Amino acid sequence: MSKRFVLVVMLLLAMVLSSCKPAEKLVKEVHLRFGADPPTVDPNLATDTTSVQCDFLLFMGLTKQDLNTVEAKPWLATGWKVSSDGLTWTFTLRKDVNWVRWDPATQKAEKKRAVTAHDIEYSVKRAANPETASDYAYVDYIIKNMQAVNSGESTDLDSVGVKALDDYTLEFTLAEPAGYFSAIAGLWTNYPVPREVIEQFGEKWTDAGNIWTCGSYVLDSWEHDNKIVFKKNPYWFDAKNVSIETISYAIVVEDSTAFAMYENGEIDYCAVPLPEIDRVKADPVLSKEFIVAPQLCTYYYGFNTTKPPFDNVKVRQAFSHGIDRQKLIDTVTKGEQKPAKTFACPGIFGTPAEDPKFVGISFDPAKGKALLAEAGYPDGKGLPDITLMFNTSEGHKRIAEFIQSSWKENLGIEVKVANQEWKVYLKTVQEDAPQIYRMGWCQDYPDENNWVLQVFHPTKSANEPKWSGPDADEFAK
């Protein structure tokens, strides 16, 4: 197969995606790559970009984002109404979307029943149920009683503010008005899921051959840590406009291996390893396939505030002042990324990122050293052993090594680096994050609420920094 795409992985401190021109002629099959095996394709359990990408193919949300305006547009819903007080949202659903079971053995699809509002009510309450262990349930805490049920404060699932008024009408009751709720309603956590299949197969309901889906694709096969294949859903309401019959993802951890596969014509779209970017830009063929485009994402390092020395805010600030983000971009990532001065990147409603008066934390080693001294660690003396951890990736490793060197050069601090496989790493960060951990955040909806509150709030987020105490209480107000 001829090459169709090259993608430079979105890296850094705030928002750049690199890609290439679309092919002149559409093909029926594409071969892509995931950098890790998807931890799940269960919408109620998905938290990472790989799992969510699978769910985008397999399911439909009430709404979806317009690619140009990032506004929430009708998708499974045909429209919605909001009460005058902003607390009641009523969605009307399409009547032409069905559950489909794909049989990998016969390569045939079986149309089941219609997708209804009851499937979404069940899904939202399933995410609310603490027994489900939905790590992203907090995104729905804006829904009445969702937090109380999910936290175990209440055991009354029926008190959660979601109700199917009939097969094609769904009502949400919110805890407080939220103009961005149309976007939250369409997130994967609230995708419809088939109750009868989950009750029949339990955790295996997402296995190929068991799963019912309602999106543009069905799950054909999943060889864990090797390959996952999706086939076009012939019963999808808009199947006539889906030209690609098969999407196949090879599970390849290292960017260098994936890029070699790309150059060999084995995959059609991939990340360019950081050491190869200069060669790609200079190559007469590859340079024409290389595109840089913005994406609403931030690459960041977090601090576990329960582990010394990062229980001290001055130490956290000192480490941030010790990183020259622009140098990192110029010498390592080389993808025209923008250094972040805020967590939420430009393009997000409410972010001060584009406010020229907002400075944020800049590269300032002298200030960093002064803060370390104020915290009781002059010239880094007395600091405990510090570990920076990232998920296994050549690109993440190069960035970690740059920052490790920066802290040594700029602050006189020795930091160890370590890595874990993606699925293990996610669990580590959620349960007991290391002192410093690598993570990224891409917008689920373009509002500052999705960034600051739903990433760092002590009770309404995953709270990976483990905020607690007076500072966290003040933050939560």
Short mmCIF file of C-alpha atoms in Angstrom, two decimals:
data_model
loop_
_atom_site.label_atom_id
_atom_site.label_comp_id
_atom_site.label_asym_id
_atom_site.label_seq_id
_atom_site.Cartn_x
_atom_site.Cartn_y
_atom_site.Cartn_z
CA MET A 1 0.00 0.00 0.00
CA SER A 2 1.27 3.47 -0.79
CA LYS A 3 2.01 5.89 2.02
CA ARG A 4 -0.86 8.19 2.95
CA PHE A 5 0.04 9.99 6.17
CA VAL A 6 2.89 10.96 8.46
CA LEU A 7 2.11 12.26 11.92
CA VAL A 8 4.50 13.92 14.33
CA VAL A 9 3.26 13.18 17.81
CA MET A 10 1.74 16.15 19.65
CA LEU A 11 4.29 17.12 22.18
CA LEU A 12 4.69 19.86 24.42
CA LEU A 13 3.55 22.40 26.51
CA ALA A 14 0.83 23.24 24.64
CA MET A 15 -0.48 22.23 21.37
CA VAL A 16 0.97 21.07 18.16
CA LEU A 17 -0.02 18.16 16.01
CA SER A 18 1.85 17.29 12.83
CA SER A 19 0.33 15.42 9.96
CA CYS A 20 0.35 15.26 6.19
CA LYS A 21 -1.85 15.90 3.23
CA PRO A 22 -4.82 13.57 2.67
CA ALA A 23 -4.49 11.12 -0.19
CA GLU A 24 -5.94 12.13 -3.52
CA LYS A 25 -7.86 8.86 -3.76
CA LEU A 26 -9.77 7.25 -0.92
CA VAL A 27 -8.84 3.68 -0.05
CA LYS A 28 -10.89 0.87 1.44
CA GLU A 29 -8.43 -0.17 4.14
CA VAL A 30 -5.99 1.75 6.32
CA HIS A 31 -3.24 0.48 8.59
CA LEU A 32 -2.54 2.66 11.63
CA ARG A 33 -0.68 2.31 14.90
CA PHE A 34 -1.36 2.56 18.61
CA GLY A 35 1.60 3.12 20.92
CA ALA A 36 0.03 0.86 23.56
CA ASP A 37 -2.68 -1.75 23.83
CA PRO A 38 -6.00 -0.05 24.65
CA PRO A 39 -6.69 -0.63 28.37
CA THR A 40 -10.40 -1.00 27.54
CA VAL A 41 -13.11 -0.27 24.97
CA ASP A 42 -15.81 -0.04 27.64
CA PRO A 43 -17.00 3.61 27.43
CA ASN A 44 -17.74 3.78 31.15
CA LEU A 45 -14.17 2.75 31.97
CA ALA A 46 -12.17 4.61 29.32
CA THR A 47 -9.89 7.42 30.48
CA ASP A 48 -6.94 7.37 28.08
CA THR A 49 -6.74 8.61 24.49
CA THR A 50 -6.17 5.14 23.00
CA SER A 51 -9.31 3.67 24.57
CA VAL A 52 -11.35 6.75 23.72
CA GLN A 53 -10.22 6.61 20.09
CA CYS A 54 -11.61 3.08 19.89
CA ASP A 55 -14.87 4.18 21.49
CA PHE A 56 -15.25 6.99 18.94
CA LEU A 57 -15.40 4.30 16.25
CA LEU A 58 -17.66 1.88 18.10
CA PHE A 59 -20.27 4.11 19.75
CA MET A 60 -22.18 7.37 19.40
CA GLY A 61 -22.63 10.13 21.93
CA LEU A 62 -25.61 12.45 22.22
CA THR A 63 -23.43 15.23 20.78
CA LYS A 64 -20.08 15.59 19.07
CA GLN A 65 -17.73 18.51 18.62
CA ASP A 66 -17.61 20.45 15.39
CA LEU A 67 -14.02 20.12 14.19
CA ASN A 68 -13.82 23.78 13.18
CA THR A 69 -15.76 25.57 15.91
CA VAL A 70 -15.45 22.95 18.74
CA GLU A 71 -19.14 23.56 19.46
CA ALA A 72 -21.31 20.66 20.57
CA LYS A 73 -23.51 19.53 17.68
CA PRO A 74 -26.35 16.99 17.62
CA TRP A 75 -25.17 13.43 16.98
CA LEU A 76 -27.19 10.62 18.54
CA ALA A 77 -29.49 13.41 19.69
CA THR A 78 -31.43 15.42 17.14
CA GLY A 79 -31.58 18.39 19.49
CA TRP A 80 -32.14 19.50 23.07
CA LYS A 81 -33.94 22.05 25.23
CA VAL A 82 -32.79 23.74 28.43
CA SER A 83 -35.09 24.97 31.19
CA SER A 84 -35.08 28.66 32.09
CA ASP A 85 -33.10 27.98 35.29
CA GLY A 86 -30.47 25.99 33.34
CA LEU A 87 -30.94 22.86 35.47
CA THR A 88 -33.03 20.61 33.22
CA TRP A 89 -31.71 19.46 29.84
CA THR A 90 -34.01 17.41 27.62
CA PHE A 91 -32.52 15.55 24.63
CA THR A 92 -34.47 14.05 21.74
CA LEU A 93 -32.80 11.00 20.15
CA ARG A 94 -32.56 9.73 16.59
CA LYS A 95 -34.77 6.74 15.79
CA ASP A 96 -32.54 5.19 13.12
CA VAL A 97 -29.56 4.00 15.21
CA ASN A 98 -29.39 0.32 16.11
CA TRP A 99 -27.24 -2.01 18.15
CA VAL A 100 -25.20 -4.34 15.97
CA ARG A 101 -23.32 -7.53 16.82
CA TRP A 102 -20.45 -8.48 14.52
CA ASP A 103 -19.52 -12.15 14.14
CA PRO A 104 -15.77 -12.38 13.43
CA ALA A 105 -16.10 -16.03 12.35
CA THR A 106 -18.65 -15.40 9.60
CA GLN A 107 -17.67 -11.76 8.93
CA LYS A 108 -21.34 -10.82 9.13
CA ALA A 109 -23.24 -8.22 11.11
CA GLU A 110 -26.45 -8.91 12.98
CA LYS A 111 -28.80 -5.99 13.59
CA LYS A 112 -30.27 -6.04 17.07
CA ARG A 113 -32.72 -3.58 18.63
CA ALA A 114 -32.82 0.21 18.46
CA VAL A 115 -30.59 2.36 20.65
CA THR A 116 -32.82 4.17 23.13
CA ALA A 117 -32.72 6.76 25.89
CA HIS A 118 -32.89 3.87 28.37
CA ASP A 119 -29.41 2.77 27.20
CA ILE A 120 -27.98 6.15 28.13
CA GLU A 121 -29.79 6.30 31.47
CA TYR A 122 -28.35 2.87 32.27
CA SER A 123 -24.87 3.96 31.15
CA VAL A 124 -24.81 7.12 33.27
CA LYS A 125 -26.03 5.25 36.35
CA ARG A 126 -23.54 2.45 35.66
CA ALA A 127 -20.72 5.02 35.64
CA ALA A 128 -22.12 6.51 38.86
CA ASN A 129 -22.13 3.14 40.61
CA PRO A 130 -18.85 2.88 42.58
CA GLU A 131 -18.82 -0.87 41.90
CA THR A 132 -18.18 -0.10 38.21
CA ALA A 133 -14.96 1.74 39.18
CA SER A 134 -15.37 4.33 36.44
CA ASP A 135 -12.28 6.51 36.81
CA TYR A 136 -13.83 9.29 34.73
CA ALA A 137 -17.19 9.39 36.50
CA TYR A 138 -16.23 12.73 38.03
CA VAL A 139 -16.83 14.44 34.68
CA ASP A 140 -20.54 13.87 35.42
CA TYR A 141 -20.49 15.39 38.89
CA ILE A 142 -22.40 18.33 37.45
CA ILE A 143 -25.39 15.93 37.26
CA LYS A 144 -27.60 15.97 40.36
CA ASN A 145 -26.52 13.43 43.01
CA MET A 146 -23.86 11.90 40.73
CA GLN A 147 -21.02 12.75 43.12
CA ALA A 148 -22.93 11.56 46.19
CA VAL A 149 -23.60 8.16 44.62
CA ASN A 150 -20.17 7.76 43.06
CA SER A 151 -18.40 8.64 46.30
CA GLY A 152 -20.54 6.19 48.30
CA GLU A 153 -22.26 8.91 50.29
CA SER A 154 -25.57 7.68 48.81
CA THR A 155 -26.57 4.22 47.56
CA ASP A 156 -29.66 5.41 45.69
CA LEU A 157 -28.78 5.08 41.98
CA ASP A 158 -32.25 6.27 41.03
CA SER A 159 -31.49 9.63 42.65
CA VAL A 160 -28.93 10.40 39.92
CA GLY A 161 -30.34 13.14 37.69
CA VAL A 162 -30.86 11.19 34.47
CA LYS A 163 -34.14 9.70 33.28
CA ALA A 164 -35.51 8.25 30.06
CA LEU A 165 -38.92 9.90 29.65
CA ASP A 166 -39.64 7.50 26.78
CA ASP A 167 -37.59 5.52 24.26
CA TYR A 168 -36.32 8.62 22.47
CA THR A 169 -36.43 11.38 25.11
CA LEU A 170 -33.81 11.74 27.83
CA GLU A 171 -33.82 14.22 30.70
CA PHE A 172 -30.84 15.34 32.78
CA THR A 173 -31.19 17.30 36.00
CA LEU A 174 -28.06 19.22 36.98
CA ALA A 175 -26.74 20.20 40.38
CA GLU A 176 -26.07 23.70 39.06
CA PRO A 177 -26.34 25.47 35.68
CA ALA A 178 -23.56 24.65 33.20
CA GLY A 179 -23.59 26.11 29.71
CA TYR A 180 -21.09 23.48 28.56
CA PHE A 181 -23.27 20.51 29.55
CA SER A 182 -24.22 19.76 25.94
CA ALA A 183 -20.58 18.75 25.43
CA ILE A 184 -20.42 16.70 28.63
CA ALA A 185 -23.60 14.86 27.63
CA GLY A 186 -21.82 13.65 24.50
CA LEU A 187 -18.66 12.36 26.21
CA TRP A 188 -17.82 8.64 26.06
CA THR A 189 -18.63 8.17 29.75
CA ASN A 190 -22.24 8.87 28.75
CA TYR A 191 -22.31 6.79 25.56
CA PRO A 192 -25.20 4.31 25.45
CA VAL A 193 -24.22 0.76 26.40
CA PRO A 194 -26.34 -2.44 26.02
CA ARG A 195 -27.47 -3.63 29.44
CA GLU A 196 -28.41 -7.16 28.35
CA VAL A 197 -24.96 -7.84 26.89
CA ILE A 198 -23.16 -6.51 29.98
CA GLU A 199 -25.35 -8.63 32.24
CA GLN A 200 -24.77 -11.71 30.06
CA PHE A 201 -20.99 -11.50 29.66
CA GLY A 202 -19.79 -9.30 32.54
CA GLU A 203 -16.24 -8.04 32.00
CA LYS A 204 -16.06 -9.97 28.71
CA TRP A 205 -18.89 -7.99 27.14
CA THR A 206 -16.36 -5.99 25.10
CA ASP A 207 -14.70 -9.08 23.57
CA ALA A 208 -14.95 -9.43 19.80
CA GLY A 209 -18.04 -11.50 19.01
CA ASN A 210 -19.80 -10.50 22.25
CA ILE A 211 -19.89 -6.72 22.01
CA TRP A 212 -22.81 -4.77 20.58
CA THR A 213 -21.91 -1.41 19.09
CA CYS A 214 -23.80 1.47 17.50
CA GLY A 215 -21.09 3.55 15.84
CA SER A 216 -19.71 3.64 12.33
CA TYR A 217 -17.49 0.60 13.00
CA VAL A 218 -17.67 -2.78 14.72
CA LEU A 219 -14.93 -4.68 16.54
CA ASP A 220 -13.62 -7.47 14.30
CA SER A 221 -10.63 -8.73 16.29
CA TRP A 222 -8.36 -7.78 19.17
CA GLU A 223 -5.05 -9.55 19.60
CA HIS A 224 -3.86 -7.90 22.79
CA ASP A 225 -0.47 -6.18 22.51
CA ASN A 226 -0.40 -7.00 18.80
CA LYS A 227 -3.31 -5.72 16.72
CA ILE A 228 -6.90 -4.45 16.87
CA VAL A 229 -9.14 -4.40 13.77
CA PHE A 230 -12.38 -2.53 13.10
CA LYS A 231 -14.80 -3.18 10.24
CA LYS A 232 -17.39 -0.84 8.77
CA ASN A 233 -20.82 -1.17 10.38
CA PRO A 234 -23.16 -1.96 7.45
CA TYR A 235 -26.23 -1.06 9.51
CA TRP A 236 -25.01 2.34 10.67
CA PHE A 237 -27.49 5.10 9.79
CA ASP A 238 -24.95 6.89 7.56
CA ALA A 239 -23.02 3.86 6.30
CA LYS A 240 -23.22 5.02 2.68
CA ASN A 241 -20.83 7.85 3.53
CA VAL A 242 -18.25 5.64 5.27
CA SER A 243 -15.75 4.78 2.52
CA ILE A 244 -13.09 2.95 4.57
CA GLU A 245 -14.11 -0.67 5.09
CA THR A 246 -11.34 -1.74 7.48
CA ILE A 247 -9.22 0.13 10.04
CA SER A 248 -6.36 -1.90 11.46
CA TYR A 249 -4.17 -0.70 14.35
CA ALA A 250 -0.83 -2.37 14.98
CA ILE A 251 0.21 -2.15 18.63
CA VAL A 252 3.77 -0.84 18.42
CA VAL A 253 5.33 0.75 21.50
CA GLU A 254 8.40 2.43 20.04
CA ASP A 255 8.12 5.33 17.61
CA SER A 256 11.28 4.23 15.79
CA THR A 257 9.80 0.81 15.01
CA ALA A 258 6.53 2.34 13.84
CA PHE A 259 8.32 4.85 11.65
CA ALA A 260 10.36 2.06 10.02
CA MET A 261 7.06 0.30 9.31
CA TYR A 262 5.74 3.50 7.76
CA GLU A 263 8.75 3.90 5.52
CA ASN A 264 8.36 0.23 4.53
CA GLY A 265 4.72 0.79 3.58
CA GLU A 266 3.31 -1.37 6.39
CA ILE A 267 1.34 1.42 8.07
CA ASP A 268 -0.11 4.59 6.59
CA TYR A 269 0.06 7.11 9.42
CA CYS A 270 2.47 7.34 12.30
CA ALA A 271 4.46 9.39 14.76
CA VAL A 272 7.86 10.64 13.66
CA PRO A 273 10.50 9.85 16.29
CA LEU A 274 12.08 13.00 17.68
CA PRO A 275 15.57 12.15 16.32
CA GLU A 276 14.10 11.75 12.82
CA ILE A 277 12.32 15.10 12.56
CA ASP A 278 15.25 16.95 10.98
CA ARG A 279 15.69 14.17 8.41
CA VAL A 280 11.98 14.18 7.59
CA LYS A 281 11.99 17.95 7.08
CA ALA A 282 15.02 17.68 4.75
CA ASP A 283 13.76 14.68 2.77
CA PRO A 284 12.19 15.69 -0.60
CA VAL A 285 9.48 13.04 -0.28
CA LEU A 286 8.80 12.82 3.46
CA SER A 287 8.79 16.59 3.87
CA LYS A 288 5.75 16.77 1.57
CA GLU A 289 3.92 14.30 3.77
CA PHE A 290 4.70 16.21 6.94
CA ILE A 291 2.21 18.74 8.33
CA VAL A 292 2.17 20.66 11.58
CA ALA A 293 -1.26 21.67 12.88
CA PRO A 294 -2.62 22.86 16.25
CA GLN A 295 -4.34 20.61 18.75
CA LEU A 296 -5.98 21.56 22.04
CA CYS A 297 -3.64 19.57 24.26
CA THR A 298 -1.02 20.16 26.92
CA TYR A 299 1.91 17.88 27.74
CA TYR A 300 2.83 18.25 31.38
CA TYR A 301 4.62 16.94 34.45
CA GLY A 302 2.65 16.65 37.67
CA PHE A 303 3.87 16.59 41.27
CA ASN A 304 2.52 14.26 43.94
CA THR A 305 1.90 16.74 46.75
CA THR A 306 1.89 14.02 49.43
CA LYS A 307 5.50 13.04 48.77
CA PRO A 308 8.41 15.19 49.96
CA PRO A 309 9.78 17.51 48.81
CA PHE A 310 6.74 18.31 46.65
CA ASP A 311 4.48 18.78 49.62
CA ASN A 312 6.09 22.25 49.63
CA VAL A 313 4.69 24.66 47.05
CA LYS A 314 7.99 26.55 46.83
CA VAL A 315 9.77 23.39 45.72
CA ARG A 316 7.15 22.77 43.04
CA GLN A 317 7.56 26.32 41.78
CA ALA A 318 11.35 26.04 41.87
CA PHE A 319 11.33 22.93 39.68
CA SER A 320 9.02 24.63 37.19
CA HIS A 321 11.29 27.70 37.03
CA GLY A 322 14.18 25.36 36.23
CA ILE A 323 12.79 24.24 32.83
CA ASP A 324 13.55 26.13 29.62
CA ARG A 325 10.50 25.07 27.63
CA GLN A 326 11.53 26.92 24.48
CA LYS A 327 14.93 25.21 24.46
CA LEU A 328 13.19 21.87 24.86
CA ILE A 329 11.11 22.64 21.77
CA ASP A 330 14.06 23.95 19.77
CA THR A 331 16.45 21.11 20.55
CA VAL A 332 14.32 18.04 21.32
CA THR A 333 10.72 18.05 20.14
CA LYS A 334 11.25 20.29 17.08
CA GLY A 335 7.57 20.21 16.12
CA GLU A 336 6.74 23.92 16.38
CA GLN A 337 5.10 23.38 19.76
CA LYS A 338 4.36 26.36 21.98
CA PRO A 339 5.75 26.68 25.51
CA ALA A 340 2.88 26.66 27.96
CA LYS A 341 2.48 29.45 30.49
CA THR A 342 -0.91 28.09 31.59
CA PHE A 343 -2.33 24.59 31.92
CA ALA A 344 -5.24 25.19 29.54
CA CYS A 345 -3.90 26.11 26.13
CA PRO A 346 -5.05 28.91 23.80
CA GLY A 347 -8.51 28.26 22.35
CA ILE A 348 -10.07 27.19 25.64
CA PHE A 349 -12.81 29.44 27.05
CA GLY A 350 -11.65 31.02 30.30
CA THR A 351 -7.92 30.38 29.96
CA PRO A 352 -5.54 33.30 30.51
CA ALA A 353 -3.12 31.75 27.98
CA GLU A 354 -3.57 34.56 25.46
CA ASP A 355 -3.64 37.36 28.01
CA PRO A 356 -0.38 39.33 27.52
CA LYS A 357 -0.58 40.52 31.14
CA PHE A 358 -0.49 36.96 32.47
CA VAL A 359 3.11 35.80 32.87
CA GLY A 360 2.72 32.43 34.56
CA ILE A 361 5.84 30.61 35.71
CA SER A 362 8.72 31.39 33.37
CA PHE A 363 12.21 29.97 32.97
CA ASP A 364 14.10 31.63 35.82
CA PRO A 365 16.85 29.48 37.43
CA ALA A 366 17.85 32.24 39.85
CA LYS A 367 14.32 32.46 41.20
CA GLY A 368 14.15 28.68 41.31
CA LYS A 369 17.30 28.53 43.45
CA ALA A 370 15.98 31.24 45.73
CA LEU A 371 12.73 29.33 46.25
CA LEU A 372 14.64 26.15 47.04
CA ALA A 373 16.63 28.04 49.67
CA GLU A 374 13.43 29.48 51.16
CA ALA A 375 12.02 25.94 51.31
CA GLY A 376 15.06 24.79 53.29
CA TYR A 377 17.05 23.22 50.48
CA PRO A 378 19.85 25.70 49.58
CA ASP A 379 21.56 24.58 46.36
CA GLY A 380 19.42 21.46 46.54
CA LYS A 381 21.11 20.25 49.73
CA GLY A 382 18.96 18.04 51.93
CA LEU A 383 16.56 17.00 49.18
CA PRO A 384 15.42 13.35 49.32
CA ASP A 385 15.85 11.01 46.36
CA ILE A 386 13.52 12.19 43.59
CA THR A 387 12.06 10.05 40.80
CA LEU A 388 10.49 11.28 37.57
CA MET A 389 8.38 8.60 35.90
CA PHE A 390 6.95 8.35 32.38
CA ASN A 391 5.15 5.71 30.34
CA THR A 392 7.44 3.72 28.06
CA SER A 393 8.19 5.69 24.91
CA GLU A 394 11.32 6.85 23.14
CA GLY A 395 9.89 10.36 22.84
CA HIS A 396 8.92 10.62 26.51
CA LYS A 397 12.37 9.31 27.45
CA ARG A 398 14.17 12.01 25.45
CA ILE A 399 12.04 14.73 27.03
CA ALA A 400 12.57 13.30 30.51
CA GLU A 401 16.32 13.18 29.99
CA PHE A 402 16.35 16.80 28.79
CA ILE A 403 14.46 17.94 31.89
CA GLN A 404 16.60 15.75 34.15
CA SER A 405 19.67 17.47 32.69
CA SER A 406 18.03 20.91 33.01
CA TRP A 407 17.37 20.48 36.70
CA LYS A 408 20.96 19.35 37.21
CA GLU A 409 22.36 22.30 35.23
CA ASN A 410 19.95 25.02 36.35
CA LEU A 411 19.18 24.03 39.95
CA GLY A 412 21.98 21.64 40.89
CA ILE A 413 19.47 18.84 41.55
CA GLU A 414 19.89 15.14 40.76
CA VAL A 415 16.70 13.40 39.60
CA LYS A 416 16.26 9.74 38.69
CA VAL A 417 14.08 8.70 35.73
CA ALA A 418 11.97 5.54 35.47
CA ASN A 419 9.34 4.19 33.12
CA GLN A 420 6.44 1.73 33.05
CA GLU A 421 4.26 0.15 30.34
CA TRP A 422 1.16 2.29 29.63
CA LYS A 423 -1.55 0.24 31.33
CA VAL A 424 0.59 -0.30 34.44
CA TYR A 425 1.64 3.34 34.43
CA LEU A 426 -1.97 4.58 34.37
CA LYS A 427 -2.77 2.50 37.43
CA THR A 428 0.37 3.72 39.20
CA VAL A 429 -0.47 7.38 38.62
CA GLN A 430 -4.07 6.90 39.72
CA GLU A 431 -3.31 4.93 42.86
CA ASP A 432 0.09 6.12 44.05
CA ALA A 433 1.66 8.64 41.70
CA PRO A 434 5.43 8.98 41.87
CA GLN A 435 6.93 12.28 43.01
CA ILE A 436 6.94 13.54 39.42
CA TYR A 437 4.79 11.96 36.70
CA ARG A 438 4.33 12.62 32.99
CA MET A 439 0.85 13.09 31.62
CA GLY A 440 -1.04 14.90 28.90
CA TRP A 441 -4.47 16.48 28.74
CA CYS A 442 -6.54 17.12 25.63
CA GLN A 443 -9.81 18.97 25.88
CA ASP A 444 -13.03 17.00 26.22
CA TYR A 445 -14.91 20.26 25.84
CA PRO A 446 -13.39 23.72 25.33
CA ASP A 447 -13.96 25.23 28.75
CA GLU A 448 -11.48 25.96 31.57
CA ASN A 449 -13.69 23.82 33.82
CA ASN A 450 -12.51 20.73 31.93
CA TRP A 451 -8.89 21.61 32.66
CA VAL A 452 -8.50 23.11 36.10
CA LEU A 453 -11.47 21.62 37.95
CA GLN A 454 -11.60 18.20 36.27
CA VAL A 455 -7.86 17.60 36.47
CA PHE A 456 -6.84 19.17 39.78
CA HIS A 457 -9.93 19.54 41.98
CA PRO A 458 -9.44 17.57 45.23
CA THR A 459 -12.88 15.88 45.09
CA LYS A 460 -14.23 16.42 41.56
CA SER A 461 -11.34 14.98 39.57
CA ALA A 462 -8.94 12.03 39.58
CA ASN A 463 -6.77 14.25 41.84
CA GLU A 464 -3.51 12.72 40.66
CA PRO A 465 -1.51 15.40 42.55
CA LYS A 466 -3.26 14.16 45.72
CA TRP A 467 -4.30 17.64 46.91
CA SER A 468 -5.42 17.79 50.53
CA GLY A 469 -5.38 20.19 53.47
CA PRO A 470 -6.02 23.96 53.63
CA ASP A 471 -4.58 24.71 50.17
CA ALA A 472 -6.84 22.12 48.57
CA ASP A 473 -9.87 23.38 50.52
CA GLU A 474 -9.18 26.90 49.24
CA PHE A 475 -8.77 25.59 45.69
CA ALA A 476 -12.10 23.78 45.92
CA LYS A 477 -14.07 26.93 46.75
#
